[in-house]
PDB file of C-alpha atoms and ligand atoms in Angstrom:
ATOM      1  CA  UNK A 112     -18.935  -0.057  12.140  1.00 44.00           C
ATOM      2  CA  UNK A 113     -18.916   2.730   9.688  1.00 45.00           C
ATOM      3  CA  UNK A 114     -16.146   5.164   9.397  1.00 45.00           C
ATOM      4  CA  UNK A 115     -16.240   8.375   8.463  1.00 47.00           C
ATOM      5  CA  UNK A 116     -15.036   8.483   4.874  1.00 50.00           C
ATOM      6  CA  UNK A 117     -12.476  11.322   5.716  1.00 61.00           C
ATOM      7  CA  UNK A 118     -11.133   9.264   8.599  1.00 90.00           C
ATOM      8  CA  UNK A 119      -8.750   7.060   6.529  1.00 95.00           C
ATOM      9  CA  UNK A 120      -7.238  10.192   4.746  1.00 96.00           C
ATOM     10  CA  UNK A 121      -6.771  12.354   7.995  1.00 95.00           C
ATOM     11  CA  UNK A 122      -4.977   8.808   9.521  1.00 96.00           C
ATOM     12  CA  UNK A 123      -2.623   8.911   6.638  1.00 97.00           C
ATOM     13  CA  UNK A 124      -2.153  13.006   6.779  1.00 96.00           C
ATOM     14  CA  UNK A 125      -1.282  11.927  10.530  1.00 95.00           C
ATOM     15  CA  UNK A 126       1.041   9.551   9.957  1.00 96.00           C
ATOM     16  CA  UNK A 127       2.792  11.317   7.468  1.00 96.00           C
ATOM     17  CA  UNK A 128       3.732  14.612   9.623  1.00 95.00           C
ATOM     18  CA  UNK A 129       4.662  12.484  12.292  1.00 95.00           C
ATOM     19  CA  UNK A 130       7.308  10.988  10.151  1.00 94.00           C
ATOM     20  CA  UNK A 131       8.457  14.535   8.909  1.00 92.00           C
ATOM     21  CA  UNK A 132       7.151  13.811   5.334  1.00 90.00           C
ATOM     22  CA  UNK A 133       5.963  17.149   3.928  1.00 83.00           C
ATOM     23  CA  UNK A 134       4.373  15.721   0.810  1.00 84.00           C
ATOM     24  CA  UNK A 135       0.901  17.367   0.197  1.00 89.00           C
ATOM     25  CA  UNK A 136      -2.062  14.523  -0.146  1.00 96.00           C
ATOM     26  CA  UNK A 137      -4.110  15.448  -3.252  1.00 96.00           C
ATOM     27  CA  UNK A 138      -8.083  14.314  -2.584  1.00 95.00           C
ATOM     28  CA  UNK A 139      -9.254  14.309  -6.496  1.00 95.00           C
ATOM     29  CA  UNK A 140     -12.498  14.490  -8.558  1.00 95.00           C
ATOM     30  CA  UNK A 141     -11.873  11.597 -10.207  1.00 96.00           C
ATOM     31  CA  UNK A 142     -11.580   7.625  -8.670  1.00 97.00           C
ATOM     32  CA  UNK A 143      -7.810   6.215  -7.941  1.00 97.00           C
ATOM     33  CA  UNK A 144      -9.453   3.108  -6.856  1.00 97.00           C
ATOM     34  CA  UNK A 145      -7.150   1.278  -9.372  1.00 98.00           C
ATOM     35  CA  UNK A 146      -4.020   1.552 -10.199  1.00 97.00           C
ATOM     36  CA  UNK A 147      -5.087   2.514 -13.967  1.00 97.00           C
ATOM     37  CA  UNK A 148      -7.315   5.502 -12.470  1.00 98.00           C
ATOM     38  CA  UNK A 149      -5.052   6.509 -10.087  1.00 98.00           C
ATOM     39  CA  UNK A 150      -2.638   6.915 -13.116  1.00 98.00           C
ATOM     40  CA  UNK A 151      -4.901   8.748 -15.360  1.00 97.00           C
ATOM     41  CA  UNK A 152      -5.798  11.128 -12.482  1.00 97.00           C
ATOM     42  CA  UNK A 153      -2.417  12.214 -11.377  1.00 96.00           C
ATOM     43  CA  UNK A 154      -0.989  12.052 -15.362  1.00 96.00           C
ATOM     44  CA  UNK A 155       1.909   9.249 -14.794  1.00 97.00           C
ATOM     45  CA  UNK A 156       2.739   5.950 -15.736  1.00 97.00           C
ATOM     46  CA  UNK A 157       0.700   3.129 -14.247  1.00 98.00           C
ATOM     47  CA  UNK A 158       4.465   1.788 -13.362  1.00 97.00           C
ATOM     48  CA  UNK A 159       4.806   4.473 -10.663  1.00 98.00           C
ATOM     49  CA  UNK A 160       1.511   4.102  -8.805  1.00 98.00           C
ATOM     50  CA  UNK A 161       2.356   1.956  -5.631  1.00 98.00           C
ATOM     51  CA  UNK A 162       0.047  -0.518  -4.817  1.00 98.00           C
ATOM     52  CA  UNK A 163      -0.465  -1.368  -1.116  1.00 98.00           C
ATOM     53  CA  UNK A 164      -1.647  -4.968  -1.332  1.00 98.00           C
ATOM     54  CA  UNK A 165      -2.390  -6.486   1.899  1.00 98.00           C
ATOM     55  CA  UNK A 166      -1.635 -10.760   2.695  1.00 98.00           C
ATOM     56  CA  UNK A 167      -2.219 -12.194   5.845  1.00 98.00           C
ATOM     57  CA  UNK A 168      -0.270 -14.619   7.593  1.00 98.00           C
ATOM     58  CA  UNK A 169      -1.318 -18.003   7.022  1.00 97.00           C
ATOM     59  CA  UNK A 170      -0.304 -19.219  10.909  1.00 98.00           C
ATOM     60  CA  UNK A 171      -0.211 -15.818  12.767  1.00 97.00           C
ATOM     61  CA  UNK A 172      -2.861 -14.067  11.182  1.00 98.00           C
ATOM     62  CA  UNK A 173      -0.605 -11.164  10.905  1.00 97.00           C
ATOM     63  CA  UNK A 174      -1.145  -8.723   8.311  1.00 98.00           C
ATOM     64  CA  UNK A 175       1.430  -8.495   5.579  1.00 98.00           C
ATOM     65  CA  UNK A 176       1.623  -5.555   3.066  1.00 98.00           C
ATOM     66  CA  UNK A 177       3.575  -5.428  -0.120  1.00 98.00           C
ATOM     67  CA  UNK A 178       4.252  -2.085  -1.976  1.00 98.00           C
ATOM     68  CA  UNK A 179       4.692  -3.349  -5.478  1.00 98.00           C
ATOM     69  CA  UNK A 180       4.424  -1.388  -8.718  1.00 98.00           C
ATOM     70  CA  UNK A 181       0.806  -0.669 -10.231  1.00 97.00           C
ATOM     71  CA  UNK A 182       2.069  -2.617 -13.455  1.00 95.00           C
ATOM     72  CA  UNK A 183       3.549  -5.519 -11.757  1.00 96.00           C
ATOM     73  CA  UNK A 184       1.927  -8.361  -9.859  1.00 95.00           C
ATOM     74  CA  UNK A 185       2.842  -9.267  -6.358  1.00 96.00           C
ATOM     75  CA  UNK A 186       4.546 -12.813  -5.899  1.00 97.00           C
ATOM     76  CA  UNK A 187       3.056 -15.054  -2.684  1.00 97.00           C
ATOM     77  CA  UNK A 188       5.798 -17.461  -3.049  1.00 97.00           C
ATOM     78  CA  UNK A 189       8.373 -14.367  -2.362  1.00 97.00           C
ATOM     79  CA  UNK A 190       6.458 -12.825   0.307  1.00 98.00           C
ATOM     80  CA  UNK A 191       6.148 -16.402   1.788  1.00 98.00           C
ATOM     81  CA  UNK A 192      10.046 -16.571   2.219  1.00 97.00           C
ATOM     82  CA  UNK A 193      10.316 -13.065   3.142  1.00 98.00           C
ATOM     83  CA  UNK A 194       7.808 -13.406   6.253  1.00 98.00           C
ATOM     84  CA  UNK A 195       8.560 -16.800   7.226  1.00 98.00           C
ATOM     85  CA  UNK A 196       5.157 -18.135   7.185  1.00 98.00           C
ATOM     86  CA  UNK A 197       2.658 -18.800   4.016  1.00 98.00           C
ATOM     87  CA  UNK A 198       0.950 -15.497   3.129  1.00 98.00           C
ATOM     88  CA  UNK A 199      -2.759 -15.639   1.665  1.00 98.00           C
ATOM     89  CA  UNK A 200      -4.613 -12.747   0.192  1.00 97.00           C
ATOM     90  CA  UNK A 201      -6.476 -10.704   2.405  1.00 98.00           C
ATOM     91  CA  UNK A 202     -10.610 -10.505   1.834  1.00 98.00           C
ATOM     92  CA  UNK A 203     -12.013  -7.202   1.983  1.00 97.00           C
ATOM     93  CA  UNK A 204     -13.388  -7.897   5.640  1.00 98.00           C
ATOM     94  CA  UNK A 205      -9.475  -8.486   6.912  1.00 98.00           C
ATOM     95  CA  UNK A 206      -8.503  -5.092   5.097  1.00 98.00           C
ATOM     96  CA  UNK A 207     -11.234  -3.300   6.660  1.00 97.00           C
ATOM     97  CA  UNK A 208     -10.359  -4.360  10.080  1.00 97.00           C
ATOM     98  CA  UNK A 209      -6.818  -4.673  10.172  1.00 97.00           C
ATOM     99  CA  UNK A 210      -5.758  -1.641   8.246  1.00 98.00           C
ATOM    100  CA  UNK A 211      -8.488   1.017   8.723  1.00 97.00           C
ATOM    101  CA  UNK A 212      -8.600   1.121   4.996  1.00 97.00           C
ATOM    102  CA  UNK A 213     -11.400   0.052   2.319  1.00 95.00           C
ATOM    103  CA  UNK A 214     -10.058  -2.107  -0.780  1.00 97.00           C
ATOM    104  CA  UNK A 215      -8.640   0.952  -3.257  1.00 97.00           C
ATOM    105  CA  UNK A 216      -7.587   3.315  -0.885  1.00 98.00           C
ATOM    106  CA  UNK A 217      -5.562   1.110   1.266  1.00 98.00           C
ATOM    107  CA  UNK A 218      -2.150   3.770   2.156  1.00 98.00           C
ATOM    108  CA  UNK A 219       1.277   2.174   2.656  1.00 98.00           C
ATOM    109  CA  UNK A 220       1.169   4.012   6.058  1.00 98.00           C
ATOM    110  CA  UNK A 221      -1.195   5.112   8.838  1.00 97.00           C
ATOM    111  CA  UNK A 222      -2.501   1.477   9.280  1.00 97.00           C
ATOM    112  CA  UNK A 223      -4.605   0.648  12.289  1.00 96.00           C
ATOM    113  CA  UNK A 224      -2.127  -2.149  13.691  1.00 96.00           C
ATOM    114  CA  UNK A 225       1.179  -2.027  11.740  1.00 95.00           C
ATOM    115  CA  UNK A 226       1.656  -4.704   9.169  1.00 98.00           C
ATOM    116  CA  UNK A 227       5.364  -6.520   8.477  1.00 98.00           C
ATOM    117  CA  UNK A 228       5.953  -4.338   5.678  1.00 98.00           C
ATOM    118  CA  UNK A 229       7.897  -5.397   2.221  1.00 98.00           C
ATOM    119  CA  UNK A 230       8.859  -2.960  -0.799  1.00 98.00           C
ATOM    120  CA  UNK A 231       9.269  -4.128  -3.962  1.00 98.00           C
ATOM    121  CA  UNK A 232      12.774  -2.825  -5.896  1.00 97.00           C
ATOM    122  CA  UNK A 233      11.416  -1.560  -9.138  1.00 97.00           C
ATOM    123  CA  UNK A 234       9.556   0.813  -7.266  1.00 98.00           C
ATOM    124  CA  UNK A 235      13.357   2.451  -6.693  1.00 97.00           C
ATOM    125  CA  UNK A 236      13.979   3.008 -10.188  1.00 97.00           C
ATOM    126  CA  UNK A 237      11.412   6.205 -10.261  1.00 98.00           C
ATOM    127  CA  UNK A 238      12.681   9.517  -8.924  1.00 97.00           C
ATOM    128  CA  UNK A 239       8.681   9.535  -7.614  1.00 97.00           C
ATOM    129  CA  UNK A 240       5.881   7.375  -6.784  1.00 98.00           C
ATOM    130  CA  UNK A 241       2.026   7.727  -6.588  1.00 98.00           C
ATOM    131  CA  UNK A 242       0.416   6.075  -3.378  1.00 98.00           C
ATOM    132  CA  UNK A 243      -3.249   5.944  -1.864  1.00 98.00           C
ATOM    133  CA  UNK A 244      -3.676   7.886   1.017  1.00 98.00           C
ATOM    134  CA  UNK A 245      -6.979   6.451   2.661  1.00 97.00           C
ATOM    135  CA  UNK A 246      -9.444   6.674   0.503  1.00 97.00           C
ATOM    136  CA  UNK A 247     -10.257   5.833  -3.778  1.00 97.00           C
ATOM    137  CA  UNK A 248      -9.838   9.625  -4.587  1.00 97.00           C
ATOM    138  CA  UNK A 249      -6.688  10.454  -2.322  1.00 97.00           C
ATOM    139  CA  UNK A 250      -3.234   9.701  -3.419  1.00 98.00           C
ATOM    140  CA  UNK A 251       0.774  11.377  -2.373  1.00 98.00           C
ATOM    141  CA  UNK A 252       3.936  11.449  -3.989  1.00 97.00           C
ATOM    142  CA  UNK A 253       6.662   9.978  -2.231  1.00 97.00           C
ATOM    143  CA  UNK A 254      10.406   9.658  -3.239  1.00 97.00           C
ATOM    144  CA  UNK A 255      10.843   5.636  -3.348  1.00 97.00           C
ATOM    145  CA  UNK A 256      13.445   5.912  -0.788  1.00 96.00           C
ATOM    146  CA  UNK A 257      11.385   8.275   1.945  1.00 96.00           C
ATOM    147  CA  UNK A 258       8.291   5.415   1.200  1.00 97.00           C
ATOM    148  CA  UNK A 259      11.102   2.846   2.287  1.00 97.00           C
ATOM    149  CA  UNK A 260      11.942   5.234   5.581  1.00 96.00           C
ATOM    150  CA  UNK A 261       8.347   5.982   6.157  1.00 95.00           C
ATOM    151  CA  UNK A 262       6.698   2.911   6.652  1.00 97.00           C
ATOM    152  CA  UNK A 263       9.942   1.178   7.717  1.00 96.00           C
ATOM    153  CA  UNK A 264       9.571  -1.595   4.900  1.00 97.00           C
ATOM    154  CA  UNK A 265      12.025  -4.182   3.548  1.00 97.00           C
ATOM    155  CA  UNK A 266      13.407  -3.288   0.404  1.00 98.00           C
ATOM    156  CA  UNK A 267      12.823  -7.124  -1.908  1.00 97.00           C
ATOM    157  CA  UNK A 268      12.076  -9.045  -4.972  1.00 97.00           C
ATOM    158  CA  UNK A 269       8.451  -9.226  -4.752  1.00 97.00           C
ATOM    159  CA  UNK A 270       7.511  -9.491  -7.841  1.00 95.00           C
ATOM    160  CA  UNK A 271       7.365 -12.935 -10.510  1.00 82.00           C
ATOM    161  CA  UNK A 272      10.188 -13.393 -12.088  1.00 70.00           C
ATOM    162  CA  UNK A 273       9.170 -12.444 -15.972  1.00 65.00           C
TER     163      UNK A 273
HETATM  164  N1  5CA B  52      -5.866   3.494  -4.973  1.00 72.14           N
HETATM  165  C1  5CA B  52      -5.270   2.519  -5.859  1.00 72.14           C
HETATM  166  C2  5CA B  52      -3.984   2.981  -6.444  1.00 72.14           C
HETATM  167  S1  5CA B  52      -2.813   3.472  -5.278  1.00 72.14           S
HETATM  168  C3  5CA B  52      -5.158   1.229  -5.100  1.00 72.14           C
HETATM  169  O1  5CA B  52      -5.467   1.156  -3.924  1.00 72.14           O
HETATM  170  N2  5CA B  52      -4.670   0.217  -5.817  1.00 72.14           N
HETATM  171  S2  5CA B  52      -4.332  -1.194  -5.152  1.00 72.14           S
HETATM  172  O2  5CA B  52      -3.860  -1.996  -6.235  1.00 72.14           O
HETATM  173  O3  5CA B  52      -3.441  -1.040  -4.051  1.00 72.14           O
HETATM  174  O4  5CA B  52      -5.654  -1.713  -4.545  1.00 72.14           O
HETATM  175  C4  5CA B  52      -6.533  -2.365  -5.283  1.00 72.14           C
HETATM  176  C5  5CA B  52      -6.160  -3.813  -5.095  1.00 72.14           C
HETATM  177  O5  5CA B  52      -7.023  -4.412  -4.184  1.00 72.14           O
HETATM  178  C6  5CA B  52      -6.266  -4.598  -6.383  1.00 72.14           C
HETATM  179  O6  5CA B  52      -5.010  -4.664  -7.028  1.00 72.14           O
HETATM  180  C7  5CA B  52      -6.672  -5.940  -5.919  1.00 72.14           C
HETATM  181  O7  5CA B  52      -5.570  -6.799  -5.916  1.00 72.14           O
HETATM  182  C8  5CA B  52      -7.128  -5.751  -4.503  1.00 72.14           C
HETATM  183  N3  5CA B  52      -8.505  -6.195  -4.409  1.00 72.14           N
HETATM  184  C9  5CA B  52      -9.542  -5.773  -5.130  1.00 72.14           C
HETATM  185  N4  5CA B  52     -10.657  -6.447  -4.787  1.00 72.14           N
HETATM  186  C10 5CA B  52     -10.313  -7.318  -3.820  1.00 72.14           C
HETATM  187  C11 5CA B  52     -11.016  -8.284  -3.055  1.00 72.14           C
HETATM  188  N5  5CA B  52     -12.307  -8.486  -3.222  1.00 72.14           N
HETATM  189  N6  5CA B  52     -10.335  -8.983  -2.140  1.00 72.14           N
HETATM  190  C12 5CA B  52      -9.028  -8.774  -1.938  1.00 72.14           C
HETATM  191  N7  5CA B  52      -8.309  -7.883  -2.646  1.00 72.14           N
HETATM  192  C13 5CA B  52      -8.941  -7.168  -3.579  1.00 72.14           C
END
């Protein structure tokens, strides 16, 4: 079923006020379907856009999300011991379904049914982050630590080890 293409960003607008987050979400010109856009459109360092990278439970089914850093590369075997189950990568039709979101503008919050949510710790080294907000042009800033509060996620060692 088609969405309207607003829907996703109004979602994570929602979902942010309800939290008490006042951070603005900026809808741009120019695509932050990537982490390497998303950079170049807001003017930071690919290390502080968030990526919202969905797994699904091999035996549940449940939907998994991992906030890792836009220049670092989620680990399955961590998120495996972290949710108890083996994760596997999501295909686009899971994201859809489960999260509300298209691939590249999937939000760490504001999801249709709430994913088990894990947050990598290098994101905590930046005073602020860059995160989608429901669509490829929409992105917030977040303080690591209010992303942490907000979507109620498990601060971990996602990433592989260098
Ligand atoms: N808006 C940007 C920056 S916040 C964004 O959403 N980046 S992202 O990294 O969170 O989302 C893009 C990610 O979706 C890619 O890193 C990639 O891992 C994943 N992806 C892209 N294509 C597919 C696909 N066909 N199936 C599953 N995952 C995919």
């Amino acid at each position: 079923m088609a969405e309207k293409a607003t829907g996703g960003v109004e979602r994570v607008r929602a979902a942010l006020a309800e939290r008490g987050l006042g951070c603005e979400v900026k809808e741009l010109a120019a695509s932050t379907r990537t982490a390497q856009e998303a950079a170049a459109a807001v003017g930071c360092d690919v290390a502080q856009i968030v990526k919202s990278l969905v797994f699904r439970g091999a035996r549940s089914g449940r939907p998994v999300l991992a906030l890792v850093s836009g220049a670092s590369r989620a680990s399955e075997a961590r998120l495996a011991e972290l949710a108890g189950e083996p994760v596997v990568r999501a295909d686009p039709a899971f994201v859809r379904e489960r999260t509300g979101f298209a691939i590249g503008g999937v939000a760490p919050l504001g999801h249709r049914e709430p994913p088990m949510v894990f947050i990598d710790r290098q994101l905590l080294g930046f005073a602020v982050v860059w995160a989608a907000a429901g669509s490829p042009n929409a992105v917030f800033a977040v303080a690591p630590g209010e992303l942490a509060r907000v979507t109620g996620g498990a601060v971990a060692e996602l990433v592989e080890p260098a």
